[in-house]
Coordinates of C-alpha atoms in Angstrom, one line a residue:
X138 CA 112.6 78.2 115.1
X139 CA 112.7 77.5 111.3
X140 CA 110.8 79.5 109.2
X141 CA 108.5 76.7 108.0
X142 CA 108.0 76.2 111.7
X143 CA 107.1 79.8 112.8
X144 CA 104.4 80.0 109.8
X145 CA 102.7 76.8 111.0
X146 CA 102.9 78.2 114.1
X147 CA 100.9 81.7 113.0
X148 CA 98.7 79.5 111.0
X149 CA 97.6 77.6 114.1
X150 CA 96.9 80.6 116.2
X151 CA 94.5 81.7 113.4
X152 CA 93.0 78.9 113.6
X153 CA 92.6 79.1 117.5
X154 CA 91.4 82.8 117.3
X155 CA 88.7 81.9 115.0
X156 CA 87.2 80.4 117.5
X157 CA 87.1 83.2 119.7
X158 CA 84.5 86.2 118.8
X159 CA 84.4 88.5 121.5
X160 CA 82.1 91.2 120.5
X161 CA 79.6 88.7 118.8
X162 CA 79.7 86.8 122.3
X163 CA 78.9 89.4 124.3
X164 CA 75.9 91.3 122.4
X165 CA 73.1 92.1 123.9
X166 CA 69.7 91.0 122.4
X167 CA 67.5 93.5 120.9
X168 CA 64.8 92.6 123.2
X169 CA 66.8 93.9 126.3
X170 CA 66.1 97.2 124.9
X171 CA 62.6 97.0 124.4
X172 CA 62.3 95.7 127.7
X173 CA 64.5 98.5 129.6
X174 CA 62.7 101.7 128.0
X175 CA 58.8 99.6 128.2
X176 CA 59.7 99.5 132.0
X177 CA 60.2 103.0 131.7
X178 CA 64.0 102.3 132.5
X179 CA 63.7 102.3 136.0
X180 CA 64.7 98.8 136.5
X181 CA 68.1 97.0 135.8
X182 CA 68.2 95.2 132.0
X183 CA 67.9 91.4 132.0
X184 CA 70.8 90.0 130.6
X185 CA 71.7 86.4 129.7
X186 CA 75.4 85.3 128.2
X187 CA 76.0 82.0 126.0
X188 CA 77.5 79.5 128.0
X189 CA 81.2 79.0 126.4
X190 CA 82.9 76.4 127.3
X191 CA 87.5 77.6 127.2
X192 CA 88.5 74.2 127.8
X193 CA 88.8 73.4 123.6
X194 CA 90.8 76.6 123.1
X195 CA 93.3 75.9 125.7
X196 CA 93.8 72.5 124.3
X197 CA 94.6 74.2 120.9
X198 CA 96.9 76.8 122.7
X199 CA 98.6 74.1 125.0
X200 CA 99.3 71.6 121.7
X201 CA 100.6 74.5 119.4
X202 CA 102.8 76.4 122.1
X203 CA 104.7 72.4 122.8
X204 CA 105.6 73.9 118.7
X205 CA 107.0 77.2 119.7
X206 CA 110.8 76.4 120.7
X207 CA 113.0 78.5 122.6
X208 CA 112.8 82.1 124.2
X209 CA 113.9 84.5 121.3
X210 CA 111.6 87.5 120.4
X211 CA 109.9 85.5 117.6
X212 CA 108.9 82.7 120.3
X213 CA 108.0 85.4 122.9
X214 CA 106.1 86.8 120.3
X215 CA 104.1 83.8 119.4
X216 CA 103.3 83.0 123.3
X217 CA 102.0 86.5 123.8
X218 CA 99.5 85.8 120.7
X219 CA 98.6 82.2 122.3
X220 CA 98.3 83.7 125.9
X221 CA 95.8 86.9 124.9
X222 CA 93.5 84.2 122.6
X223 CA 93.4 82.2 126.3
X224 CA 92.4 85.2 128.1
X225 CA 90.4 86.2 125.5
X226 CA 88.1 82.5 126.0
X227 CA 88.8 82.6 129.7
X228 CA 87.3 86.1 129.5
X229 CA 83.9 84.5 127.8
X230 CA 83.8 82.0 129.7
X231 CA 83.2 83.8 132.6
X232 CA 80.4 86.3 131.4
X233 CA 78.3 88.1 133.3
X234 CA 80.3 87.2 136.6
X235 CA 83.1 88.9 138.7
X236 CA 85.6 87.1 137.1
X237 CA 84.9 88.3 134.2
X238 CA 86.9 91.9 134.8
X239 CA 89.8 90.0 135.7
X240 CA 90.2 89.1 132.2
X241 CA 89.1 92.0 130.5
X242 CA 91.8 94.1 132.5
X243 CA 94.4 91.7 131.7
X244 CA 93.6 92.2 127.6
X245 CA 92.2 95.8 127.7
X246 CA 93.8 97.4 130.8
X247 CA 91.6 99.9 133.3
X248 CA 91.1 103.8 133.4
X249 CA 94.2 104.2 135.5
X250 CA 96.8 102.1 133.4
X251 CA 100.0 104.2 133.2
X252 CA 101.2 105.6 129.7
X253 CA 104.7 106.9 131.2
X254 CA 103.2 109.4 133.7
X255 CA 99.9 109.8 131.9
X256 CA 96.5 107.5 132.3
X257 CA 93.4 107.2 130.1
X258 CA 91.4 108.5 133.2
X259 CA 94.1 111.6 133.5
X260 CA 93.3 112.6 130.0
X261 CA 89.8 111.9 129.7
X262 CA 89.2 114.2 132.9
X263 CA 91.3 117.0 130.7
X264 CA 88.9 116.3 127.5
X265 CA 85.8 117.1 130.4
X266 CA 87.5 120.2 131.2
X267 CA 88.4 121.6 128.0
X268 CA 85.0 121.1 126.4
X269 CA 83.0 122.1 129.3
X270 CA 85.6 125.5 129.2
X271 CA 84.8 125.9 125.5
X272 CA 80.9 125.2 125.3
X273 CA 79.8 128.7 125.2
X274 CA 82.6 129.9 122.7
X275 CA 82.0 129.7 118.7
X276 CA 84.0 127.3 117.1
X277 CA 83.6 127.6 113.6
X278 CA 81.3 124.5 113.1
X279 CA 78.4 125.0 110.5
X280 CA 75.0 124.5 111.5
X281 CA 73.8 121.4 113.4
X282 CA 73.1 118.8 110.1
X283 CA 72.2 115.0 110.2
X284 CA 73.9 113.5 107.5
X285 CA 72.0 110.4 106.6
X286 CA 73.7 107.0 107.0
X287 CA 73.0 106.1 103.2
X288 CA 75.5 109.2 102.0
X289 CA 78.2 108.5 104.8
X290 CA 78.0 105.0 103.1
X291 CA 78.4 106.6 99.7
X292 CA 81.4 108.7 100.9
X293 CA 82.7 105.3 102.2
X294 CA 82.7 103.5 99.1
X295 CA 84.5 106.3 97.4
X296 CA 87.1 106.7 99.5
X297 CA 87.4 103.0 100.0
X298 CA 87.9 102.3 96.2
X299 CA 90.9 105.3 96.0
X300 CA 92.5 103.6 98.4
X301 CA 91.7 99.8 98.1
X302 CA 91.1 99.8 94.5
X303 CA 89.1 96.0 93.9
X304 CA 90.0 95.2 97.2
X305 CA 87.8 98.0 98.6
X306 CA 85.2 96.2 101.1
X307 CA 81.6 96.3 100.8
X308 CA 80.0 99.3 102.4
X309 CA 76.0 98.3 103.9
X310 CA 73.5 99.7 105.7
X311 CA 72.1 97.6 108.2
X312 CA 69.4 98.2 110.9
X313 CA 70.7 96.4 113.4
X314 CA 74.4 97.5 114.9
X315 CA 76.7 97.8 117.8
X316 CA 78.1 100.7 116.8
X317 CA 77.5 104.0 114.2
X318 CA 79.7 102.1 112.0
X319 CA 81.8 98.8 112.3
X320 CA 84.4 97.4 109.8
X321 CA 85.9 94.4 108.3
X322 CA 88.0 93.8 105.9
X323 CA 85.5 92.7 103.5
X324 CA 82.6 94.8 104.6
X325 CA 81.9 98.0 106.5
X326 CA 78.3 98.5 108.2
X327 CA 76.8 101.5 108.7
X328 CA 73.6 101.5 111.3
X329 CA 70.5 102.9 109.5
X330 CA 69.3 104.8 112.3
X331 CA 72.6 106.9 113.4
X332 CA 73.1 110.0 112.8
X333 CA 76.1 111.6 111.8
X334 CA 77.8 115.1 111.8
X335 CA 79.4 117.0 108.8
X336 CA 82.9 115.2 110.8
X337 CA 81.9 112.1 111.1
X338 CA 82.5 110.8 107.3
X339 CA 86.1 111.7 107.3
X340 CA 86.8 110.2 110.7
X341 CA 85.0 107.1 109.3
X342 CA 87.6 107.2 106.5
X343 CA 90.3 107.4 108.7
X344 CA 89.4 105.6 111.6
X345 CA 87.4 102.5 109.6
X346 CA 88.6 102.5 106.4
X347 CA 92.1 103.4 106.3
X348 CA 93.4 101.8 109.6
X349 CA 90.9 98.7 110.5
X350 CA 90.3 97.7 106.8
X351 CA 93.7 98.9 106.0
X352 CA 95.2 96.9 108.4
X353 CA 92.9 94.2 107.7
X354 CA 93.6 93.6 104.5
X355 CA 97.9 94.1 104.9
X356 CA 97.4 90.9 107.3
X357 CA 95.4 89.0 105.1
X358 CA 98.4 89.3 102.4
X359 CA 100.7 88.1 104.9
X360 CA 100.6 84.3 103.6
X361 CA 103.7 83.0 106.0
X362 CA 102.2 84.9 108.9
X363 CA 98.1 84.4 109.1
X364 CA 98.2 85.4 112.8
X365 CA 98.6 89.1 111.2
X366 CA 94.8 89.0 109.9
X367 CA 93.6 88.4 113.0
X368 CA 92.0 90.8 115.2
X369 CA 92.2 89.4 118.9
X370 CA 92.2 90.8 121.8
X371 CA 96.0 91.1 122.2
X372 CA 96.3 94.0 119.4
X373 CA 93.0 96.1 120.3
X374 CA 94.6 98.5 122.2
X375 CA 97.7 99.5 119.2
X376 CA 94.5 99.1 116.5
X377 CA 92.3 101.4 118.4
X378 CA 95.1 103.8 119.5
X379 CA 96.1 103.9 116.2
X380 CA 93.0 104.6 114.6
X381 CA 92.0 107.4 117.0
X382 CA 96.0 108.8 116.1
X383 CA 94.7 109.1 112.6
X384 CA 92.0 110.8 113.3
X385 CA 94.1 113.6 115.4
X386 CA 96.7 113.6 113.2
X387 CA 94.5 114.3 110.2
X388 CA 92.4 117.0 111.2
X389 CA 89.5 115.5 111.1
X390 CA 89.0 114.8 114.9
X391 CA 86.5 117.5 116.8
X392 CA 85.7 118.0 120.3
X393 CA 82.3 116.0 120.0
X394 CA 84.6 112.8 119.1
X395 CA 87.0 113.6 121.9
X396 CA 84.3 113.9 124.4
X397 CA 82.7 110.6 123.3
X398 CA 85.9 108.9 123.6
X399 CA 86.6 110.6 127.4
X400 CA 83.2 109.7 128.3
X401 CA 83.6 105.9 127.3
X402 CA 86.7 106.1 130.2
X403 CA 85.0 107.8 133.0
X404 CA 82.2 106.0 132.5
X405 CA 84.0 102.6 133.0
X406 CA 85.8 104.3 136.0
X407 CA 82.3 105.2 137.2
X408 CA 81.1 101.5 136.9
X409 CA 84.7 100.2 138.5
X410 CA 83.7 102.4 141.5
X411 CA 80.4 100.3 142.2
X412 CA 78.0 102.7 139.7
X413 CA 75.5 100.1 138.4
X414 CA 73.7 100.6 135.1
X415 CA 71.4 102.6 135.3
X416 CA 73.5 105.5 137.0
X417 CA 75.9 104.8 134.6
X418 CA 72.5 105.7 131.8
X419 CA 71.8 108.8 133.5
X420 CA 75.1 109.9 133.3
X421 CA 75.3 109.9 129.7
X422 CA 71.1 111.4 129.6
X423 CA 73.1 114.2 131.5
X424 CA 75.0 114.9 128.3
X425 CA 72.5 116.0 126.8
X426 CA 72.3 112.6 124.9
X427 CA 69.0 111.0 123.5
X428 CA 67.8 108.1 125.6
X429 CA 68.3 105.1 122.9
X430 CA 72.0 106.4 122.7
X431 CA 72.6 106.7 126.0
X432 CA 71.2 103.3 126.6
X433 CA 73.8 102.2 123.5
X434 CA 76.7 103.8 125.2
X435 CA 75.8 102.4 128.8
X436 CA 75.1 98.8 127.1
X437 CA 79.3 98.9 125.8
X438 CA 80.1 99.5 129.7
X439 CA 78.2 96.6 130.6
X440 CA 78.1 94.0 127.8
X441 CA 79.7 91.1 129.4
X442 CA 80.1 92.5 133.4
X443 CA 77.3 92.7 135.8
X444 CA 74.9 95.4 135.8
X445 CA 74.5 96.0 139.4
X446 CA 77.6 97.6 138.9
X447 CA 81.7 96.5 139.8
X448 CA 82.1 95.0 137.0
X449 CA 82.2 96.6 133.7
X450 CA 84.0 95.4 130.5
X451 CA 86.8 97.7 130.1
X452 CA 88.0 97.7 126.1
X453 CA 86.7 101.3 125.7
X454 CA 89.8 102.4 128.1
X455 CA 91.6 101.1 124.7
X456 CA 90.7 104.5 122.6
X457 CA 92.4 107.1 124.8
X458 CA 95.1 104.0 126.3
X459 CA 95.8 103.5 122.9
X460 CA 96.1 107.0 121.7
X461 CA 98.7 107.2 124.6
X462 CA 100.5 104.6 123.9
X463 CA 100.6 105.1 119.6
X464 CA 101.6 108.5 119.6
X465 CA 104.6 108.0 122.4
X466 CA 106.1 105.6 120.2
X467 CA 105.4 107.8 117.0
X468 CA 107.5 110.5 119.2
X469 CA 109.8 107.6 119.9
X470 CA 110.7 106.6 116.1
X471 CA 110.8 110.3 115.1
X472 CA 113.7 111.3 117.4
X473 CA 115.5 108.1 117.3
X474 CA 115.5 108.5 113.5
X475 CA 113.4 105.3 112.9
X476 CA 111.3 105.8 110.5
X477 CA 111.9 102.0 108.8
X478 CA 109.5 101.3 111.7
X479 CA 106.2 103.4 110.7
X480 CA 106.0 100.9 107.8
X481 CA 105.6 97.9 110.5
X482 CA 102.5 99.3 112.0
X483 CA 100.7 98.6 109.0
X484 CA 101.8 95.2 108.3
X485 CA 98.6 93.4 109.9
X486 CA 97.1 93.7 113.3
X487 CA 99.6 93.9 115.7
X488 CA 100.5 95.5 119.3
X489 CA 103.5 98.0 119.4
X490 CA 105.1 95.3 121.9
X491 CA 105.3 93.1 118.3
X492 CA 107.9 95.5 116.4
X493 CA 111.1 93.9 117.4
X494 CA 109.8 90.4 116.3
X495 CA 108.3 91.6 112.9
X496 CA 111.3 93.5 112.3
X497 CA 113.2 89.8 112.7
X498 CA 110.8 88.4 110.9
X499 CA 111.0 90.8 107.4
X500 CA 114.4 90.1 108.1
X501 CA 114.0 86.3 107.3
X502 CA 111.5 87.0 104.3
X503 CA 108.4 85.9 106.4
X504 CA 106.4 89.6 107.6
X505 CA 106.2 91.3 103.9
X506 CA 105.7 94.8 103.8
X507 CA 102.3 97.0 103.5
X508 CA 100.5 96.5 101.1
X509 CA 98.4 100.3 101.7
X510 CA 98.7 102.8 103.6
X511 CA 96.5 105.7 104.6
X512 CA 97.6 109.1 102.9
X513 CA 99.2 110.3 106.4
X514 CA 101.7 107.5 106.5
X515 CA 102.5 107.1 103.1
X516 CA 103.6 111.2 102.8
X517 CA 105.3 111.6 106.1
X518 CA 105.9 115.1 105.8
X519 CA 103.5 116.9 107.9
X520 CA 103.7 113.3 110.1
X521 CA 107.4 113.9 111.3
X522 CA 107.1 117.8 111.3
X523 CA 104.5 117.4 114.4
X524 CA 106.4 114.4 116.2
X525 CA 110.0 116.7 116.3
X526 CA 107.8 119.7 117.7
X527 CA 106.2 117.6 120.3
X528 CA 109.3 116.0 121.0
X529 CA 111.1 119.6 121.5
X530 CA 108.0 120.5 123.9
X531 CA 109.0 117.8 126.4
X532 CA 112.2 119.7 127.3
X533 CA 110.1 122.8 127.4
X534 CA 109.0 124.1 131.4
X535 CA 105.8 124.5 130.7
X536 CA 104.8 126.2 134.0
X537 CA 106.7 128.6 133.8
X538 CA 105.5 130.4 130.6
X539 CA 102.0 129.4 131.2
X540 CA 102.3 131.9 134.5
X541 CA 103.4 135.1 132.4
X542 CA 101.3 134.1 129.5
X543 CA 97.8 133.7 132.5
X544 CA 99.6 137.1 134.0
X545 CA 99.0 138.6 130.4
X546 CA 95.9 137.4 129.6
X547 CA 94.3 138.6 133.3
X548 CA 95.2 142.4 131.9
X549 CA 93.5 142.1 128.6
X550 CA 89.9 142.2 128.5
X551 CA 87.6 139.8 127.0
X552 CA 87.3 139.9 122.9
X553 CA 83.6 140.7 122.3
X554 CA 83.8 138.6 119.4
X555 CA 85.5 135.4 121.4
X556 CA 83.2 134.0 123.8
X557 CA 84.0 133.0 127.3
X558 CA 86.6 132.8 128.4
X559 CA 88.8 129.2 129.0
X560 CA 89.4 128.6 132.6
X561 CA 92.7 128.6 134.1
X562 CA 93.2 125.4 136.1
X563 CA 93.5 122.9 133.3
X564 CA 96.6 120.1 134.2
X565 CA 99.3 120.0 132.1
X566 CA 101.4 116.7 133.8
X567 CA 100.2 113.2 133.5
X568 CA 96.4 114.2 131.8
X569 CA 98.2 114.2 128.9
X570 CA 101.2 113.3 126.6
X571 CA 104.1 115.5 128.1
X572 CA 103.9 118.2 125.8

């Protein structure tokens, strides 16, 4: 394809994509709420989907991919875009019926996706473990605080202006939201009513800020390739895996997120297995969670599926899938000496399936380089020190040194200044990256 060709072409699946708002779709009313707890949530929630109609999507898609000629990466490239927008109307389309899980596990994937050897549901049952082994020890976390969602959204703006400068988005708070926090790449909300932990601003930063609005705004600069700004359902997965990375890789990621995040996947594996709603509700009140947020967390299994359970909407698997999925190929570049490539996951929104096409396509002059990156990337230093270590761990038999160092640690007694102690029977293969 010529170059003038291939930007029509992104500019056309822009155009296409714009038509399709998942999350917007698939809210749930206030009023369900009000409704669940004034029945004393004993009964299912009442749900009602807009009727979408696919069929003026898939004319767009079937006109522009008679444009996309031949079967090199850039074409395949360009049909993957036009086929996830399809599924992504397909999967509206058929709201709050079985077929819609079809859809949503052909964007998002399910619990027990293979990574490799590993699955989100493998590590998320290791996350349970872990935390429920470390509960009773000390951690070194200051006292419980409740920052309010006016000074996160201070602390947002800041950091939003280092890195953004006048292209920093607006930082609101609004009453009403999905989510703690949700951003764009002109504004990021913060809910009114959440509550956040002495953590949770600098995860904000780095999950929000400097991936989603980072990324955000590096695809709105790409003029020849609009496609790149858009944020549809074929590059969730790398976006949210990416952003949960930085979160890891920056320290600022604690055992509360992590459990969130593992919850989210067994949760959806719960609902997969027949668990309805409402058991679904209790399971998250058995956290230890308040009963609004439980709803909240139960509602993102559900929005779209059917609450009598079967079918749940499975993007959440995308956190841990992602995570998976980011950091293998961060181990990937490291010891193939390919760092050129960290670059290209900041170029717009993208899925890591995309790199050999964008590559072609800075080639050519049409995907330009970042615009910003988040401090992590731009100093690689610490990155690249991690990604050789956990490379060198894969050739590493973990089993056996993990018998003498359990041998060892049965003959010493217990540190009356440590807590309990962690328990023994904690997987090592396929509940997480090897190594």
């Amino acid at each position: 394809m010529k170059p003038e060709q291939i930007t029509e072409t992104a500019r056309r699946l822009r155009t296409a994509e714009s038509g399709v708002r998942i999350l917007r779709t698939l809210s749930w009313s206030p009023e369900v709420r009000r409704e669940f707890f004034a029945r004393d949530a004993r009964e299912l929630p009442r749900v009602t989907y807009p009727v979408m109609n696919a069929a003026p999507i898939h004319a767009q898609l079937a006109e522009i991919r008679r444009g996309i000629e031949g079967d090199g990466t850039v074409a395949r490239w360009l049909r993957r875009c036009a086929d996830a927008i399809g599924s992504s109307a397909d999967m509206l389309a058929s709201a709050g019926t079985p077929a819609f899980l079809e859809y949503g596990k052909r964007l998002y994937g399910t619990p027990t996706s293979q990574q490799g050897d590993a699955t989100a549901l493998a590590l998320a049952q290791t996350v349970e473990r872990v935390c429920d082994s470390v509960a009773g020890l000390d951690l070194g976390a200051p006292s419980a605080a409740c920052h309010f969602a006016t000074a996160v959204a201070q602390g947002l703006r800041r950091a939003c202006v280092r890195l953004f400068g006048d292209q920093a988005p607006e930082v609101v708070v609004v009453d009403q939201l999905s989510a703690n926090a949700l951003a764009g790449p002109r504004r990021i909300q913060v809910r009114r009513d959440a509550c956040f932990t002495d953590r949770d601003l600098n995860q904000l930063i780095q999950h929000e800020a400097y991936v989603h609005v980072c990324t955000s705004l590096n695809g709105r600069a790409q003029a020849k390739l609009p496609i790149l700004a858009a944020s549809h359902a074929g590059t969730t997965r790398t976006q949210e895996g990416l952003a949960v990375f930085a979160e890891f890789i920056t320290g600022t990621q604690d055992p509360d997120r992590l459990r969130r995040l593992a919850d989210r996947v067994l949760a959806i594996d719960m609902a997969l297995r027949g668990a309805d709603f409402l058991e679904v509700y209790r399971f998250f009140l058995g956290r230890g969670i308040p009963r609004e947020q439980a709803f909240e967390n139960a509602r993102r299994v559900f929005r779209g599926g059917v609450v009598e359970g079967g079918v749940p909407f499975t993007k959440d698997v995308v956190y841990l899938d992602g995570f998976l999925r980011v950091t293998n190929m961060l181990r990937a570049i490291v010891a193939g000496g390919r760092a050129d490539c960290l670059s290209l996951l900041f170029c717009g929104k993208l899925d890591l399936e995309d790199f050999p096409a964008l590559a072609e396509l800075s080639e050519i002059g049409l995907c330009a380089p970042p615009t910003y990156l988040p401090p992590w990337a731009a100093d690689r230093r610490f990155l690249v020190s991690y990604l050789a270590y956990s490379q060198f761990l894969d050739g590493v038999r973990v089993d056996e040194h993990r018998s003498h160092y359990r041998e060892l640690l049965g003959r010493t007694d217990t540190a009356p200044w440590g807590g309990e102690t962690v328990p023994t029977d904690i997987p090592t293969r396929g509940a997480v990256i090897d190594g």
